[in-house]
Coordinates of C-alpha atoms and ligand atoms in Angstrom, one line a residue:
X173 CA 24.6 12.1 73.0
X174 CA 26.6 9.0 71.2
X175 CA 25.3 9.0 67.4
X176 CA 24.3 5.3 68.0
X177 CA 21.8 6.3 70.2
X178 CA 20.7 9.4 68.3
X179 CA 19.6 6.8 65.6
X180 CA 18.3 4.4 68.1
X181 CA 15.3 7.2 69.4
X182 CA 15.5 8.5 65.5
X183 CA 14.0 4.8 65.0
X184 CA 11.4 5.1 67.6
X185 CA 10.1 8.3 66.7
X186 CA 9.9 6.8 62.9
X187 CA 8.5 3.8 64.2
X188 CA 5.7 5.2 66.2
X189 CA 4.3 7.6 64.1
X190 CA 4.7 5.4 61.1
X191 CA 3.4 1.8 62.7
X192 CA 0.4 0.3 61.2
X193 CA 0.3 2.9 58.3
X194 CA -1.4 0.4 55.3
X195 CA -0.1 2.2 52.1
X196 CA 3.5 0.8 51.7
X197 CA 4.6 3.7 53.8
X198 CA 4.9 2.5 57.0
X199 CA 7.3 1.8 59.3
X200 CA 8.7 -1.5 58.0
X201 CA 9.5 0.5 54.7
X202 CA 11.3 2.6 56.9
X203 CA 13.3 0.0 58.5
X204 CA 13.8 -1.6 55.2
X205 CA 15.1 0.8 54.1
X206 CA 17.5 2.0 56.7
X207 CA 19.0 -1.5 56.6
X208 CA 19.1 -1.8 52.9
X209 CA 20.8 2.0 53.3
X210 CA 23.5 0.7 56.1
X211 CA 24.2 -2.6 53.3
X212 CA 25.1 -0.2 50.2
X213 CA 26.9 1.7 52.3
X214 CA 29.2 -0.4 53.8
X215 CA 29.9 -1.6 50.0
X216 CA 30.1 1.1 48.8
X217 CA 32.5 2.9 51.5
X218 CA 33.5 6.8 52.1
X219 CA 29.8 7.6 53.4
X220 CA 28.9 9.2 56.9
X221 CA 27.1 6.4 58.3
X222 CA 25.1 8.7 60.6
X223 CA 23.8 10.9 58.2
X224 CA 22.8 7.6 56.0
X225 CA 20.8 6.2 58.6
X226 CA 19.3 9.1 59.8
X227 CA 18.3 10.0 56.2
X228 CA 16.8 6.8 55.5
X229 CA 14.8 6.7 59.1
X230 CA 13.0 9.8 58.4
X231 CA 12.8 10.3 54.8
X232 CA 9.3 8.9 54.6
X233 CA 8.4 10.7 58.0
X234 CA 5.7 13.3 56.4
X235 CA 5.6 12.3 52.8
X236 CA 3.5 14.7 50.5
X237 CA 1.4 12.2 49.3
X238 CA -0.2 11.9 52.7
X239 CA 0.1 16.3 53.2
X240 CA -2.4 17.7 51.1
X241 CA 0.8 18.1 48.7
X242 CA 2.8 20.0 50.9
X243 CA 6.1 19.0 50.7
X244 CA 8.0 20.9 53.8
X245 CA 6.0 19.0 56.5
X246 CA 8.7 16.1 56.0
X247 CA 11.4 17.9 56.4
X248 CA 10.4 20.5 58.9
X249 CA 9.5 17.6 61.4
X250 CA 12.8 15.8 60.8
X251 CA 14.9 19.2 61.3
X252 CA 12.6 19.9 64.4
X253 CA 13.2 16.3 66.4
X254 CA 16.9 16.0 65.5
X255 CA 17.3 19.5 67.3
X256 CA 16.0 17.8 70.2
X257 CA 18.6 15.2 69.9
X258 CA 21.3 17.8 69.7
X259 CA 22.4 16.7 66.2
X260 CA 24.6 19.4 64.6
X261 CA 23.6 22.2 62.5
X262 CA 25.8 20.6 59.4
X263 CA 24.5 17.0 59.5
X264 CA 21.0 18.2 60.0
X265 CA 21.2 19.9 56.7
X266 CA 22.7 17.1 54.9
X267 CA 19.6 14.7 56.7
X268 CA 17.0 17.2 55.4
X269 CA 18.5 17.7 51.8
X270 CA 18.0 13.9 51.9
X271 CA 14.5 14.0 52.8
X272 CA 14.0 17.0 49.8
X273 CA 15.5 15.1 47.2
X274 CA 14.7 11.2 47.6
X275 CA 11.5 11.2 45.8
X276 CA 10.5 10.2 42.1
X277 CA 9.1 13.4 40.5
X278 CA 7.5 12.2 37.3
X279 CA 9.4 10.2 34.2
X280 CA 10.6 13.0 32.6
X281 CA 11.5 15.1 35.4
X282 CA 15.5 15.2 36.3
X283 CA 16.5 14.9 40.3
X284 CA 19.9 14.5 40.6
X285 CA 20.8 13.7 44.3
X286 CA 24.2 15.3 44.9
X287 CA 25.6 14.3 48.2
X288 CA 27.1 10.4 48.3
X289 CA 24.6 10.0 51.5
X290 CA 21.8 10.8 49.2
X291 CA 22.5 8.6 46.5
X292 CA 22.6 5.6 48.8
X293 CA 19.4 6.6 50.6
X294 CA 17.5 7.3 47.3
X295 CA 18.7 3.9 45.6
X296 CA 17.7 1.9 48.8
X297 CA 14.2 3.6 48.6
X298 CA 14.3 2.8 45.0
X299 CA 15.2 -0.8 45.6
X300 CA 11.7 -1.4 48.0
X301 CA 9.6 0.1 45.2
X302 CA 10.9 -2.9 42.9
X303 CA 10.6 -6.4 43.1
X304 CA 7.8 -8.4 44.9
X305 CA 7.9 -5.8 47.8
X306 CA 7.5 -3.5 44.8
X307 CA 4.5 -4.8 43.6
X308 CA 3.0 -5.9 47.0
X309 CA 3.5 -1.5 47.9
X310 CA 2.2 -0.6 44.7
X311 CA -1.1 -3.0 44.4
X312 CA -1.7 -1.3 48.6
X313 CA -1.1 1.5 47.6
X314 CA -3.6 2.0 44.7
X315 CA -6.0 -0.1 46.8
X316 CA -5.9 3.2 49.4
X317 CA -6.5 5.6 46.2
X318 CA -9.6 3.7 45.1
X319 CA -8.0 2.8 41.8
X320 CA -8.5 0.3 39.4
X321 CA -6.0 -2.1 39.6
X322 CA -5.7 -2.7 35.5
X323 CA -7.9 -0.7 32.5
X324 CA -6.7 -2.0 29.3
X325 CA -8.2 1.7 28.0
X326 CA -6.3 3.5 29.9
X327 CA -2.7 4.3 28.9
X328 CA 0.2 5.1 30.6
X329 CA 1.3 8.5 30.9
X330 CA 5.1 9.8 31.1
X331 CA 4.7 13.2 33.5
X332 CA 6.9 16.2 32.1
X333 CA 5.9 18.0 35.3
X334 CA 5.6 17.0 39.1
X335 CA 2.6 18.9 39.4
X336 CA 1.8 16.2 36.5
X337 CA 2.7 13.3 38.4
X338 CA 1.1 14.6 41.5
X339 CA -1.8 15.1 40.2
X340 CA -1.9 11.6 38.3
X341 CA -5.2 9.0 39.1
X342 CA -3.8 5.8 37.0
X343 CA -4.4 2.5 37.6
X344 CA -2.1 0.2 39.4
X345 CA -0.4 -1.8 36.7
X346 CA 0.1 1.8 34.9
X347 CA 2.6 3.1 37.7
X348 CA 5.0 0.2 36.4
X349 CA 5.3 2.1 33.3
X350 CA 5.1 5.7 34.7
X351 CA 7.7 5.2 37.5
X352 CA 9.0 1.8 38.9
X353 CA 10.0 -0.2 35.4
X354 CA 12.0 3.4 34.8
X355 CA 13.7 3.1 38.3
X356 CA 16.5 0.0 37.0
X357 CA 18.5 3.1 35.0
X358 CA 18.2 6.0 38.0
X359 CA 20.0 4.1 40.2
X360 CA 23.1 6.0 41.6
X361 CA 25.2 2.9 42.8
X362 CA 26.8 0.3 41.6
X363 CA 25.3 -1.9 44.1
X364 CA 22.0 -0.9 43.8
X365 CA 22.2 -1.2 39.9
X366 CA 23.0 -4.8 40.8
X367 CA 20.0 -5.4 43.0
X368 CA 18.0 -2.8 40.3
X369 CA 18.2 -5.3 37.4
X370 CA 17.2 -8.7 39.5
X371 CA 14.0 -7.2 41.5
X372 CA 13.3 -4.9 37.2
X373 CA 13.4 -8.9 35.8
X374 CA 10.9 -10.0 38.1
X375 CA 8.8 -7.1 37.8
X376 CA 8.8 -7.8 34.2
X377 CA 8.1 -11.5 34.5
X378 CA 5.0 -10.9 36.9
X379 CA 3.8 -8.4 34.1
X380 CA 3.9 -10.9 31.5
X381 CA 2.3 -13.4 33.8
X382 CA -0.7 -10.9 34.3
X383 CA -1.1 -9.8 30.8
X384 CA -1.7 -14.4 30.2
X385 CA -4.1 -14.3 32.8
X386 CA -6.1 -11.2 32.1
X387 CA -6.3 -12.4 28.4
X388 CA -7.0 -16.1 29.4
X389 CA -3.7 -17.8 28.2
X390 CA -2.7 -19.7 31.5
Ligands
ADP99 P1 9.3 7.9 46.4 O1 9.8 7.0 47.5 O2 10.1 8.0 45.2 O3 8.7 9.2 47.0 P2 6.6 7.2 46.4 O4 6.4 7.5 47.8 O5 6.0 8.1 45.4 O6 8.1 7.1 46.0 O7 6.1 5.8 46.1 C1 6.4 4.7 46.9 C2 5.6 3.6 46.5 O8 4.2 3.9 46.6 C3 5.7 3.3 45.0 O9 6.9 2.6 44.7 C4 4.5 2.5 44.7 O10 4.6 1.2 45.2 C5 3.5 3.3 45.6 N1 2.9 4.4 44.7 C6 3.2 5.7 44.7 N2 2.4 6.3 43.8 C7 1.7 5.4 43.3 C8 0.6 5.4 42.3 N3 0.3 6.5 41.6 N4 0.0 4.2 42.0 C9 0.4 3.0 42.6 N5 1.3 3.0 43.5 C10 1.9 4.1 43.9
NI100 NI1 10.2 5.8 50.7

């Protein structure tokens, strides 16, 4: 089969088990991401395009948050339907480390992606938790936890451990502190650092804004 139609059913198979999912983690941040994926990419150069896009497609395809914590349901279902495409035994393993690596682990837990496909994969998922999508993703999905969206008496937390940061019930506007305002110096490329700082400055901005608000100064 011709790779572009490998990742043509790849995006079906994402789209139809990911459609309509109301946590941030649906399909549409699947296909933003596999776009925003193909973009740094092509600026960046010397990546397999293939492996990119079939990375991005599925790396949300059984996240853990949504496994009863188990983390090998992701990439066990990935591995298992791009055997059915006939997709080599090499790329398959460079797909699945994707899918093993692209998530945040806690502030003070090192992931360092190693493969060049990776990096762009894990800054374009990092780039759709930032920015007004960010915020939009993080608001839906603390909504779908039952959390409080602000507590002025509860802190924020840096995790040491994943099992930390799994385990983690904080409000909304603490998981800027905990992960996404952290996310601006992760970022692996040079493009995504670029698009990093602009979506970081709004983030920061809307913060400010809330902070008035809450404390009646606008
Ligand atoms: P990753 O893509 O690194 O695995 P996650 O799936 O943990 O990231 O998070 C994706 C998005 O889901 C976050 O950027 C955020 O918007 C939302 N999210 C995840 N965990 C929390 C949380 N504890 N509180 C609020 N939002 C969260
Ligand atoms: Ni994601």
């Amino acid at each position: 089969m011709k790779e572009e139609q490998i990742v043509k059913n790849t995006a079906t198979f994402v789209r139809r088990r990911l459609e309509g999912e109301g946590t941030g983690h649906d399909w549409w941040h699947a296909y933003r991401v596999w776009k925003m994926s193909l973009a740094i990419a092509k600026k960046e150069g010397n990546a397999d395009l293939f492996v990119v896009q079939l990375g991005a497609l599925l790396h949300d395809i059984a996240d853990w948050k949504f496994t009863g914590g188990d983390e090998s349901v992701g990439p066990r279902i990935a591995t298992e339907f791009l055997k059915k495409q006939k997709v080599n035994d090499k790329k398959i393993a460079q797909v699945r480390y994707i899918i093993e690596n692209v998530s945040f682990k806690g502030a003070g837990v090192k992931s360092k992606m190693k493969s060049k496909e990776g990096m762009i994969v894990q800054d374009a998922d990092r780039l759709d938790a930032l920015g007004a999508i960010g915020i939009a993703r993080t608001l839906a999905y603390s909504g779908y936890k039952q959390r409080e969206i602000y507590n002025p008496r509860i802190k924020p937390e840096m995790h040491n451990t994943f099992a930390q940061y799994k385990q983690s019930k904080s409000t909304a506007i603490n998981h800027f502190y905990e992960k996404l305002l952290l996310l601006k110096k992760l970022m692996n490329t040079k493009t995504g650092k670029d698009l990093a700082q602009e979506r970081d400055a709004f983030m920061r901005e809307y913060l400010n804004r809330f902070y008035d608000e809450w404390n009646g100064k606008r």
